[in-house]
Amino acid sequence: MQDELTIETKQATEAATNDNNVVIELEHLQKSFEENKVLKDINLTLCKGENLVVLGRSGQGKSVTIQCIVGLIDYDEGSLKVFGKEIKDLSEDELKEIRLKLGFLFQSGALYDSMTVRENLAFPLTRVMKMKDEDKINQEVEDVLDAVGLKDAIDKMPGDLSGGMRKRIGLARTLILKPAIMLYDEPTTGLDPITSKEISQLIMDLRKKYQTSSIIITHDMTCAKITGDRILVLQDGKFIAEGSYEDLEKSQDENVNSFFK
Amino acid sequence: MLFHTMEQTIKSGIYKLLEKVGDQVNFFFSFVRHLLRKGFEWNEFIRQCFIIGYKSFPLIAVTGFILGFVLTLQSLPTLKDFGATSYVPGMVSVSVVREIGPVIIALISAGKIASSIGAELGSMKVTEQISAMEVSSADPLQYLVVTRILACTFMIPLLTLMADAISLLGGFVGSNLDNKVSLHLYFNKAFNALAFSDLFPGVIKTIFFGFAIGFIGCYHGYHSNRGTESVGHAANSAVVSASLWIIILDGIAVQLTNIFAYN
């Protein structure tokens, strides 16, 4: 398993050196909420096939960064390109097209409370992909539930699921549209260490199965270790360190080092 | 110093009010734009009609019955003094159909429906369900907002008509507590007093009341902030604003009706 991870890391690093493989590029990104400047100078590049972990304490702007990427929050200054297209310049329809290539796993899973798991998963297929064939929809739903290991939960309501299950279903609902890039907003927050490890492992398995590139926002070091090819440390609205888990573990910087203690 | 503080407070109040009005106008145009888009959500619209119409019916029915019943009991002693008890059915039907029915039912609906829409969309916003729809390229405005506003616009007039009919029944029961009146005679007198010009404006204004209830409920729910407190705030604001709008719209409707229908 460790060997596989090493090979994947090497592939991602090689990919990172090739500019043509860049799928997300942030340059000098800034964002303020009234007087509070959350993002001061964010520079980030995500390459095809790469798993990039953004590490940082709460309130440092990690979630704001990925919400800017997906167009949920407008940024004030700088450049944000997804597949070479500046997000700010896109029309509503163009943004929708880009969003089809992006998957976003919310911290809470964000399942639709009034729908069963089956309806939750079928929702993007019927509304976005305009699929009408019931059999085909059911097949897709079952396949993706199988991939996250929750085939038995198909007719349950979100209220009947545990935190870990909700995240898995949220992940399945995102993956059903087969995105090229996955954005994970604290995928292991609020979970016990065992479930947390399972989710991290699932992220790796799904990356292999669906060939996705990912940005993983977290402050969980186990998750960062398992999932990250490259780690960026965010503090006070800027990245203060970059490297592999092993590189950062050896860092002499007090702020970086505090995560590994 | 005091004058300066007052000036600042007034200025910021006006600024906030204008900002809110601008937001609501913007939301209205978003609604129109999404209404005209392809792919109307018929299933969700029917589900909302069921929730708004069918599930509100018991409350509306009880309200309507008591409305007619109380109106009859309150007016009977006075009309008896003038020997005009035979005018009770006509008086009840005209006042209920023209004014009391639409306004009371709309206010009751604002309490039940606008608050429930505000709280539902508010909690969806807080738990990031609306954001999840947005990022998956589904259209939350078309799915959540357009269907709810249209369902309110469609169902409130129907609920009002039903409540009007039930309040006549309440009036009949009220009349029978004092003297014996046959159902046939009571309804005959009630309907004879009604003209098309009584019914038509009453129904038309409920369409606007329904739209206001749906629109305001959706606006406050959809624009609630993060945090559970904002869900309660969204529900509360939805009821207060919707009730206020119903009163304002009623004032306008009465003026227009006086100009066009009764002249």
Coordinates of C-alpha atoms in Angstrom, one line a residue:
Chain A
M1 CA 0.0 0.0 0.0
Q2 CA 2.8 2.4 1.0
D3 CA 4.6 1.5 -2.3
E4 CA 1.5 2.4 -4.3
L5 CA 1.2 5.7 -2.5
T6 CA 4.9 6.5 -3.2
I7 CA 4.4 5.7 -6.9
E8 CA 1.3 8.0 -7.0
T9 CA 3.2 10.8 -5.3
K10 CA 6.0 10.5 -7.8
Q11 CA 3.5 10.6 -10.7
A12 CA 1.8 13.7 -9.1
T13 CA 5.1 15.5 -8.6
E14 CA 6.1 14.8 -12.2
A15 CA 2.7 16.0 -13.4
A16 CA 3.3 19.2 -11.3
T17 CA 6.3 20.1 -13.3
N18 CA 4.4 20.2 -16.5
D19 CA 2.4 23.4 -17.0
N20 CA -0.1 21.8 -19.4
N21 CA -1.3 19.6 -16.5
V22 CA -2.4 22.6 -14.4
V23 CA -6.1 22.3 -13.7
I24 CA -6.5 25.0 -11.0
E25 CA -4.3 28.1 -10.6
L26 CA -4.7 30.8 -8.0
E27 CA -2.5 33.9 -8.2
H28 CA -2.4 36.6 -5.5
L29 CA -5.9 35.9 -4.5
Q30 CA -7.5 38.2 -1.9
K31 CA -10.8 38.2 -0.1
S32 CA -12.2 40.4 2.6
F33 CA -15.4 40.2 4.6
E34 CA -16.0 43.9 5.5
E35 CA -13.0 44.9 7.6
N36 CA -11.7 41.3 8.0
K37 CA -9.1 40.4 5.3
V38 CA -9.3 36.6 5.2
L39 CA -7.2 35.8 2.1
K40 CA -4.2 38.1 1.8
D41 CA -2.1 36.6 -0.9
I42 CA -3.0 33.1 -2.0
N43 CA -0.9 31.4 -4.7
L44 CA -1.8 27.8 -5.5
T45 CA -1.5 25.4 -8.4
L46 CA -3.2 22.0 -8.7
C47 CA -2.0 19.6 -11.3
K48 CA -3.9 16.8 -13.0
G49 CA -3.9 13.6 -10.9
E50 CA -2.5 15.4 -7.8
N51 CA -3.8 15.4 -4.3
L52 CA -3.1 18.7 -2.7
V53 CA -3.7 19.1 1.1
V54 CA -4.3 22.6 2.5
L55 CA -3.5 22.5 6.2
G56 CA -4.3 25.3 8.6
R57 CA -5.9 26.1 11.9
S58 CA -9.6 27.1 12.1
G59 CA -10.5 30.6 10.7
Q60 CA -7.4 30.9 8.5
G61 CA -9.4 30.9 5.2
K62 CA -9.1 27.3 4.0
S63 CA -12.8 26.9 3.3
V64 CA -13.1 30.4 1.8
T65 CA -10.3 29.4 -0.6
I66 CA -12.2 26.4 -2.1
Q67 CA -15.5 28.2 -2.0
C68 CA -13.9 30.9 -4.2
I69 CA -12.7 28.1 -6.5
V70 CA -16.2 26.7 -7.0
G71 CA -17.7 30.2 -7.4
L72 CA -19.8 30.2 -4.2
I73 CA -17.9 33.3 -2.9
D74 CA -16.6 36.1 -5.1
Y75 CA -13.0 37.1 -4.6
D76 CA -11.8 40.7 -4.5
E77 CA -8.4 40.7 -6.1
G78 CA -6.1 38.3 -8.0
S79 CA -6.6 35.6 -10.5
L80 CA -8.4 32.3 -10.1
K81 CA -8.3 30.0 -13.1
V82 CA -10.0 26.6 -13.4
F83 CA -9.1 24.7 -16.6
G84 CA -7.5 27.9 -17.8
K85 CA -10.7 30.0 -17.4
E86 CA -10.9 32.9 -15.1
I87 CA -13.9 32.2 -12.7
K88 CA -14.8 35.9 -12.3
D89 CA -15.2 36.4 -16.1
L90 CA -17.6 33.5 -16.6
S91 CA -21.3 33.8 -17.4
E92 CA -23.8 31.9 -15.3
D93 CA -24.0 29.1 -17.9
E94 CA -20.2 28.9 -18.3
L95 CA -19.9 28.7 -14.5
K96 CA -22.4 25.8 -14.5
E97 CA -20.3 24.0 -17.1
I98 CA -17.1 24.4 -15.1
R99 CA -19.0 23.3 -11.9
L100 CA -19.9 20.0 -13.7
K101 CA -16.2 19.2 -13.7
L102 CA -15.8 20.1 -10.0
G103 CA -17.0 18.0 -7.1
F104 CA -17.4 19.5 -3.7
L105 CA -17.7 17.6 -0.4
F106 CA -19.1 19.8 2.3
Q107 CA -18.1 19.5 5.9
S108 CA -21.5 18.3 6.9
G109 CA -22.2 16.2 3.8
A110 CA -25.0 18.7 3.0
L111 CA -27.5 15.9 2.1
Y112 CA -31.0 17.0 1.2
D113 CA -33.0 16.3 4.4
S114 CA -36.4 15.7 2.7
M115 CA -35.1 13.1 0.3
T116 CA -33.9 9.5 0.7
V117 CA -30.3 8.5 -0.1
R118 CA -31.5 7.2 -3.5
E119 CA -33.3 10.5 -4.3
N120 CA -30.3 12.5 -3.0
L121 CA -28.1 10.6 -5.5
A122 CA -30.6 10.7 -8.3
F123 CA -31.1 14.4 -7.9
P124 CA -28.0 15.6 -9.9
L125 CA -28.6 12.9 -12.5
T126 CA -32.2 14.0 -13.3
R127 CA -31.7 17.8 -12.8
V128 CA -28.2 18.3 -14.2
M129 CA -27.6 15.4 -16.6
K130 CA -31.4 15.3 -17.5
M131 CA -31.4 11.5 -17.3
K132 CA -34.9 10.0 -17.6
D133 CA -34.3 6.3 -17.8
E134 CA -35.2 5.0 -14.3
D135 CA -33.3 1.7 -14.7
K136 CA -30.1 3.6 -15.7
I137 CA -30.5 6.1 -12.9
N138 CA -30.9 3.2 -10.3
Q139 CA -27.9 1.5 -11.8
E140 CA -25.7 4.6 -11.5
V141 CA -26.9 5.2 -7.9
E142 CA -26.2 1.6 -6.9
D143 CA -22.7 1.7 -8.6
V144 CA -21.6 4.8 -6.8
L145 CA -23.0 3.6 -3.4
D146 CA -21.1 0.4 -3.9
A147 CA -17.9 2.5 -4.5
V148 CA -18.4 4.2 -1.1
G149 CA -19.4 1.0 0.6
L150 CA -23.0 1.9 1.5
K151 CA -25.2 0.0 -0.8
D152 CA -27.5 -1.0 2.1
A153 CA -28.3 2.6 3.0
I154 CA -30.1 3.3 -0.4
D155 CA -33.6 3.8 1.0
K156 CA -32.6 5.4 4.3
M157 CA -33.3 9.1 5.2
P158 CA -30.3 11.3 5.9
G159 CA -31.5 11.7 9.5
D160 CA -31.0 7.9 10.0
L161 CA -27.3 8.1 9.0
S162 CA -24.2 8.5 11.2
G163 CA -21.7 11.4 10.6
G164 CA -19.3 9.1 8.7
M165 CA -22.1 7.7 6.6
R166 CA -23.4 11.1 5.7
K167 CA -20.0 12.1 4.5
R168 CA -19.7 8.9 2.4
I169 CA -23.2 9.6 0.8
G170 CA -22.2 13.2 0.2
L171 CA -19.1 11.9 -1.5
A172 CA -21.2 9.5 -3.6
R173 CA -23.5 12.3 -4.6
T174 CA -20.6 14.3 -5.8
L175 CA -18.9 11.5 -7.6
I176 CA -22.1 10.5 -9.5
L177 CA -21.4 13.3 -11.9
K178 CA -17.9 12.0 -12.5
P179 CA -16.0 15.3 -11.7
A180 CA -12.4 15.8 -12.8
I181 CA -11.5 17.7 -9.7
M182 CA -12.7 17.0 -6.1
L183 CA -12.7 19.7 -3.4
Y184 CA -12.9 18.3 0.1
D185 CA -13.9 20.7 2.9
E186 CA -12.6 19.0 6.1
P187 CA -13.7 15.5 5.2
T188 CA -12.8 14.0 8.5
T189 CA -13.9 16.7 10.9
G190 CA -16.2 15.4 13.7
L191 CA -15.4 11.8 13.1
D192 CA -13.7 9.3 15.3
P193 CA -10.1 8.3 14.4
I194 CA -11.1 5.0 12.9
T195 CA -13.8 6.4 10.6
S196 CA -11.6 9.3 9.9
K197 CA -8.9 6.9 8.6
E198 CA -11.5 5.0 6.6
I199 CA -12.7 8.2 4.9
S200 CA -9.1 9.2 4.1
Q201 CA -8.5 5.8 2.6
L202 CA -11.7 6.1 0.7
I203 CA -10.5 9.4 -0.8
M204 CA -7.4 7.6 -2.1
D205 CA -9.4 4.6 -3.5
L206 CA -11.8 6.9 -5.3
R207 CA -9.0 9.0 -6.7
K208 CA -7.7 5.8 -8.3
K209 CA -11.1 4.7 -9.5
Y210 CA -12.3 8.0 -10.9
Q211 CA -8.9 9.5 -11.8
T212 CA -9.6 12.8 -10.0
S213 CA -7.4 15.6 -8.9
S214 CA -8.2 16.9 -5.4
I215 CA -7.8 19.7 -3.0
I216 CA -8.3 18.5 0.6
I217 CA -8.9 21.1 3.3
T218 CA -8.1 19.7 6.7
H219 CA -6.4 20.1 10.0
D220 CA -6.3 16.4 10.6
M221 CA -2.7 15.2 10.3
T222 CA -3.6 11.6 9.7
C223 CA -5.8 12.6 6.8
A224 CA -3.1 14.9 5.5
K225 CA -0.5 12.0 5.7
I226 CA -2.7 9.5 3.9
T227 CA -4.1 11.7 1.2
G228 CA -1.6 14.4 0.4
D229 CA 1.0 14.3 -2.4
R230 CA 1.8 17.9 -1.5
I231 CA 0.9 19.9 1.5
L232 CA 0.4 23.7 1.8
V233 CA 0.3 25.3 5.2
L234 CA -2.1 28.3 5.4
Q235 CA -1.7 31.0 8.1
D236 CA -3.0 34.5 8.3
G237 CA -4.3 34.4 4.7
K238 CA -1.1 33.2 3.1
F239 CA 0.7 30.0 2.5
I240 CA 3.8 29.8 4.8
A241 CA 5.1 26.4 3.8
E242 CA 4.9 23.8 1.0
G243 CA 6.2 20.3 0.7
S244 CA 5.5 16.6 1.2
Y245 CA 4.4 15.3 4.6
E246 CA 7.9 14.1 5.3
D247 CA 9.5 17.4 4.3
L248 CA 7.2 19.5 6.5
E249 CA 7.6 17.1 9.4
K250 CA 11.2 18.1 9.5
S251 CA 10.5 21.8 9.2
Q252 CA 12.2 24.1 11.8
D253 CA 9.4 26.7 11.4
E254 CA 7.5 26.8 14.7
N255 CA 4.1 27.4 13.0
V256 CA 4.5 24.4 10.7
N257 CA 6.1 22.2 13.4
S258 CA 3.1 22.8 15.7
F259 CA 0.9 20.6 13.5
F260 CA 3.2 17.6 13.8
K261 CA 3.5 17.7 17.6
Chain B
M1 CA -23.7 65.7 19.2
L2 CA -27.2 64.2 19.7
F3 CA -28.3 65.7 16.4
H4 CA -25.3 64.1 14.6
T5 CA -26.0 60.7 16.1
M6 CA -29.6 60.9 15.1
E7 CA -28.6 61.9 11.6
Q8 CA -26.2 59.0 11.4
T9 CA -28.9 56.5 12.7
I10 CA -31.4 57.8 10.2
K11 CA -28.9 57.7 7.3
S12 CA -27.9 54.1 8.1
G13 CA -31.5 53.1 8.5
I14 CA -32.4 54.5 5.1
Y15 CA -29.3 52.9 3.6
K16 CA -30.3 49.5 5.0
L17 CA -33.9 49.8 3.9
L18 CA -32.8 50.7 0.3
E19 CA -30.3 47.8 0.3
K20 CA -33.1 45.4 1.3
V21 CA -35.5 46.8 -1.3
G22 CA -32.8 46.4 -3.9
D23 CA -32.2 42.9 -2.8
Q24 CA -35.9 42.0 -3.0
V25 CA -36.2 43.6 -6.5
N26 CA -33.1 41.6 -7.6
F27 CA -34.7 38.4 -6.1
F28 CA -37.9 39.1 -7.9
F29 CA -36.1 39.4 -11.3
S30 CA -34.2 36.2 -10.5
F31 CA -37.5 34.5 -9.9
V32 CA -38.9 35.8 -13.2
R33 CA -35.8 34.7 -15.0
H34 CA -35.9 31.2 -13.6
L35 CA -39.6 30.9 -14.1
L36 CA -39.1 31.5 -17.8
R37 CA -36.3 28.9 -18.0
K38 CA -36.8 25.5 -19.6
G39 CA -37.4 22.5 -17.3
F40 CA -40.2 23.5 -14.9
E41 CA -40.2 21.3 -11.8
W42 CA -43.7 19.9 -12.1
N43 CA -43.2 17.2 -9.4
E44 CA -41.9 19.6 -6.8
F45 CA -44.7 22.1 -7.7
I46 CA -47.4 19.5 -7.1
R47 CA -45.6 18.4 -3.9
Q48 CA -45.6 22.0 -2.7
C49 CA -49.3 22.4 -3.7
F50 CA -50.1 19.4 -1.5
I51 CA -48.1 20.7 1.4
I52 CA -49.4 24.3 1.2
G53 CA -52.9 23.5 0.2
Y54 CA -54.0 20.1 1.5
K55 CA -52.0 20.3 4.8
S56 CA -53.2 23.8 5.5
F57 CA -56.8 23.0 4.9
P58 CA -57.8 21.9 8.4
L59 CA -56.5 25.2 9.9
I60 CA -58.2 27.2 7.2
A61 CA -61.4 25.3 7.6
V62 CA -61.6 25.9 11.3
T63 CA -60.7 29.6 10.9
G64 CA -63.4 30.0 8.2
F65 CA -66.1 28.3 10.2
I66 CA -65.4 30.4 13.3
L67 CA -65.2 33.6 11.2
G68 CA -68.8 33.1 9.9
F69 CA -70.0 31.8 13.2
V70 CA -68.6 34.8 15.3
L71 CA -69.7 37.4 12.7
T72 CA -73.2 36.1 12.9
L73 CA -73.3 36.0 16.7
Q74 CA -71.9 39.5 16.9
S75 CA -74.2 41.1 14.4
L76 CA -77.5 39.2 15.3
P77 CA -78.4 41.3 18.4
T78 CA -78.0 44.6 16.7
L79 CA -79.9 43.5 13.6
K80 CA -82.6 42.0 15.8
D81 CA -83.2 45.5 17.3
F82 CA -83.9 46.8 13.8
G83 CA -86.0 43.7 12.9
A84 CA -83.4 42.9 10.2
T85 CA -82.3 39.4 11.1
S86 CA -83.2 38.3 7.6
Y87 CA -80.2 40.3 6.3
V88 CA -77.8 38.3 8.3
P89 CA -76.9 35.7 5.6
G90 CA -76.4 38.4 3.0
M91 CA -74.3 40.5 5.4
V92 CA -72.1 37.6 6.3
S93 CA -71.6 36.5 2.7
V94 CA -70.8 40.0 1.4
S95 CA -68.4 40.9 4.2
V96 CA -66.7 37.5 4.2
V97 CA -66.3 37.2 0.4
R98 CA -65.3 40.8 -0.2
E99 CA -62.9 41.5 2.7
I100 CA -62.8 39.4 5.9
G101 CA -62.2 36.0 4.3
P102 CA -59.3 36.9 1.9
V103 CA -57.5 39.0 4.5
I104 CA -57.9 36.7 7.5
I105 CA -57.1 33.6 5.5
A106 CA -54.0 35.3 4.0
L107 CA -52.8 36.4 7.5
I108 CA -53.3 32.9 8.9
S109 CA -51.5 31.5 5.9
A110 CA -48.7 34.0 6.4
G111 CA -48.3 32.6 9.9
K112 CA -48.3 29.0 8.8
I113 CA -46.9 28.9 5.3
A114 CA -44.5 31.9 5.1
S115 CA -42.9 30.9 8.4
S116 CA -42.5 27.2 7.3
I117 CA -41.0 28.2 3.9
G118 CA -38.7 30.7 5.6
A119 CA -37.6 28.1 8.2
E120 CA -37.2 25.3 5.6
L121 CA -35.1 27.3 3.2
G122 CA -33.2 28.9 6.1
S123 CA -32.2 25.6 7.5
M124 CA -31.2 24.4 4.0
K125 CA -29.0 27.4 3.7
V126 CA -27.4 26.9 7.1
T127 CA -26.7 23.2 6.5
E128 CA -25.2 24.1 3.1
Q129 CA -27.9 22.1 1.1
I130 CA -28.6 25.1 -1.1
S131 CA -24.8 25.6 -1.8
A132 CA -24.6 21.8 -2.6
M133 CA -27.3 22.3 -5.2
E134 CA -25.4 25.3 -6.6
V135 CA -22.1 23.6 -6.9
S136 CA -23.6 20.5 -8.5
S137 CA -24.9 22.9 -11.3
A138 CA -28.5 22.1 -10.2
D139 CA -30.7 25.2 -10.1
P140 CA -31.9 25.9 -6.5
L141 CA -33.9 28.9 -7.5
Q142 CA -35.9 26.9 -10.0
Y143 CA -36.3 23.9 -7.8
L144 CA -36.9 25.5 -4.4
V145 CA -38.1 29.1 -5.0
V146 CA -40.1 29.1 -8.3
T147 CA -42.1 26.1 -7.2
R148 CA -42.9 27.4 -3.7
I149 CA -43.9 30.9 -4.9
L150 CA -46.2 29.5 -7.7
A151 CA -47.7 26.9 -5.3
C152 CA -48.6 29.7 -2.9
T153 CA -50.0 31.9 -5.7
F154 CA -52.1 29.0 -6.9
M155 CA -53.3 27.5 -3.6
I156 CA -54.1 30.6 -1.4
P157 CA -57.0 31.7 -3.7
L158 CA -58.4 28.1 -3.6
L159 CA -58.0 28.0 0.2
T160 CA -59.7 31.3 0.5
L161 CA -62.7 30.2 -1.6
M162 CA -63.0 27.1 0.5
A163 CA -62.8 29.1 3.7
D164 CA -65.5 31.5 2.3
A165 CA -67.8 28.6 1.8
I166 CA -67.1 27.1 5.2
S167 CA -67.7 30.5 6.9
L168 CA -71.1 30.6 5.3
L169 CA -71.8 27.3 7.0
G170 CA -70.5 28.8 10.3
G171 CA -72.9 31.7 9.8
F172 CA -75.7 29.2 9.2
V173 CA -74.9 27.4 12.5
G174 CA -74.7 30.7 14.3
S175 CA -78.1 31.8 13.0
N176 CA -79.6 28.5 14.1
L177 CA -78.6 29.0 17.7
D178 CA -81.1 31.7 17.9
N179 CA -83.9 31.0 15.4
K180 CA -84.5 28.1 13.1
V181 CA -83.5 28.8 9.5
S182 CA -83.4 26.2 6.8
L183 CA -80.1 25.5 5.0
H184 CA -81.7 26.1 1.7
L185 CA -83.2 29.5 2.7
Y186 CA -80.0 30.6 4.4
F187 CA -77.8 29.8 1.4
N188 CA -80.4 31.2 -1.0
K189 CA -80.3 34.6 0.9
A190 CA -76.5 34.5 1.2
F191 CA -75.9 33.9 -2.6
N192 CA -78.6 36.4 -3.6
A193 CA -76.8 39.1 -1.8
L194 CA -73.6 38.3 -3.7
A195 CA -72.7 39.8 -7.1
F196 CA -69.8 38.9 -9.4
S197 CA -68.3 42.2 -8.5
D198 CA -68.0 41.0 -4.9
L199 CA -66.4 37.7 -5.8
F200 CA -64.0 38.7 -8.5
P201 CA -61.9 41.4 -6.7
G202 CA -61.8 39.1 -3.6
V203 CA -60.3 36.3 -5.6
I204 CA -57.9 38.5 -7.6
K205 CA -56.4 40.0 -4.5
T206 CA -55.8 36.6 -2.9
I207 CA -53.6 35.8 -5.9
F208 CA -51.4 38.7 -5.0
F209 CA -51.6 37.7 -1.3
G210 CA -50.5 34.2 -2.2
F211 CA -47.6 35.5 -4.3
A212 CA -46.5 37.8 -1.4
I213 CA -46.6 34.9 1.1
G214 CA -44.5 32.7 -1.1
F215 CA -42.1 35.4 -2.3
I216 CA -41.4 36.8 1.2
G217 CA -41.1 33.3 2.8
C218 CA -38.6 32.3 0.1
Y219 CA -36.7 35.6 0.2
H220 CA -36.1 35.5 3.9
G221 CA -35.2 31.8 3.9
Y222 CA -32.9 32.0 0.9
H223 CA -31.1 35.0 2.3
S224 CA -30.7 33.8 5.9
N225 CA -27.2 34.0 7.3
R226 CA -25.2 31.1 8.7
G227 CA -26.0 29.8 12.2
T228 CA -29.1 28.2 13.6
E229 CA -30.3 31.6 15.1
S230 CA -30.8 32.9 11.6
V231 CA -33.3 30.1 10.8
G232 CA -35.6 31.4 13.6
H233 CA -35.0 35.0 12.4
A234 CA -35.8 34.0 8.8
A235 CA -39.1 32.4 9.9
N236 CA -40.0 35.4 12.1
S237 CA -39.1 38.0 9.5
A238 CA -41.1 36.1 6.9
V239 CA -44.3 36.2 9.0
V240 CA -43.9 39.9 9.9
S241 CA -43.1 41.0 6.4
A242 CA -45.7 38.9 4.7
S243 CA -48.4 40.1 7.1
L244 CA -47.4 43.7 6.5
W245 CA -47.5 43.2 2.7
I246 CA -50.9 41.6 2.9
I247 CA -52.3 44.7 4.7
I248 CA -50.6 47.0 2.2
L249 CA -51.8 45.1 -0.8
D250 CA -55.3 45.0 0.7
G251 CA -55.3 48.8 1.0
I252 CA -54.3 49.1 -2.6
A253 CA -56.8 46.4 -3.7
V254 CA -59.7 48.1 -1.9
Q255 CA -58.9 51.4 -3.6
L256 CA -58.7 49.8 -7.0
T257 CA -61.9 47.9 -6.4
N258 CA -63.7 51.0 -5.4
I259 CA -62.6 52.8 -8.5
F260 CA -63.2 50.0 -11.0
A261 CA -65.8 47.5 -9.6
Y262 CA -68.3 49.5 -7.6
N263 CA -68.4 52.8 -9.6

